[in-house]
């Protein structure tokens, strides 16, 4: 899903694609069933709060909770419209009509696009009305109540909210499949990190990177389960002259251990080192130099080049994946059919 960058590089965050299809009318709030407009279809689980190797400050819980919902609650047929800075603000969870596969049809894409435009209009309109003390509609009052329920000042949230609107499709099916595949690799991946003197739970990173797809490829040229670029592979996976070692999950895990060990030594803490897997060591050093070593402050205030939505959320995604994988039955009560463990050298993905 996200690529691993070369040693001192920073990444570009993904942009929301917009497709157009004439003549498709979006649902209004009144038209849409209540079940499609509100957050999760089953109660949220109690979040974990902990300190230590992978700390989770309370300020990060809204983001971690958002990614728990994305990974384990919202299906691929559901799309959340949310604030890209305040991730506890989810305006709507829309269920797409008809069959929804891994890819979307042009009609489904247009439905998402038009619903996004609806919410942008609602937010910008409300901001204008409050600025000029204009009359409010019932929809406006409902939206104000939703924003104020977060406990944040309305003026803080509403300012620029239409520009911060983002849509996120659920990935429950994909994450579950990744959990099943992880059974082939988990024991060996943990051994790789343990032997390197690193936290074993770094073995969960492929949930964020590739959903454990061995032959995953990104548009930026990252390849494999651990999403190495060629430049990063040359540095951290030496000896790959005979074949592309990025397609070997075990060789890539060893490369990831080398990278993360180096990143931790340079950056000094795991939130920054894990984030560097997306944003680069150089990018995170710049963030620390500008915002200090407080990771929450970096996430909330750092505005350096390419430190966009993907980089700000990478550590929260990792924490969410870790929580789900450590308590899979709570999130997937139907059970996970883990694949049988493989041995190193037994499996290399086809190009």
Tab-separated table of C-alpha atoms in Angstrom, residues 34-44 65-66 69 73-74 78 80-81 87-93 146:
chain	number	residue	atom	x	y	z
A	34	UNK	CA	-29.767	5.964	8.516
A	35	UNK	CA	-27.495	2.880	8.552
A	36	UNK	CA	-25.420	4.335	5.720
A	37	UNK	CA	-24.835	7.670	7.395
A	38	UNK	CA	-23.345	6.784	10.728
A	39	UNK	CA	-20.264	5.211	12.166
A	40	UNK	CA	-19.644	1.624	12.541
A	41	UNK	CA	-22.212	-1.068	12.086
A	42	UNK	CA	-21.119	-2.709	15.325
A	43	UNK	CA	-19.847	-1.129	18.550
A	44	UNK	CA	-16.236	0.054	18.616
A	65	UNK	CA	-9.257	4.265	15.930
A	66	UNK	CA	-9.910	5.501	12.408
A	69	UNK	CA	-12.279	0.938	11.560
A	73	UNK	CA	-14.944	-2.650	10.527
A	74	UNK	CA	-15.597	-0.945	7.185
A	78	UNK	CA	-18.164	1.267	2.410
A	80	UNK	CA	-15.959	7.068	4.978
A	81	UNK	CA	-15.977	10.827	4.356
A	87	UNK	CA	-9.727	11.659	12.179
A	88	UNK	CA	-12.421	11.328	14.824
A	89	UNK	CA	-14.586	13.513	12.572
A	90	UNK	CA	-16.328	11.155	10.159
A	91	UNK	CA	-19.221	12.858	8.406
A	92	UNK	CA	-20.670	9.771	6.812
A	93	UNK	CA	-19.997	6.122	6.106
A	146	UNK	CA	-21.638	16.394	15.026
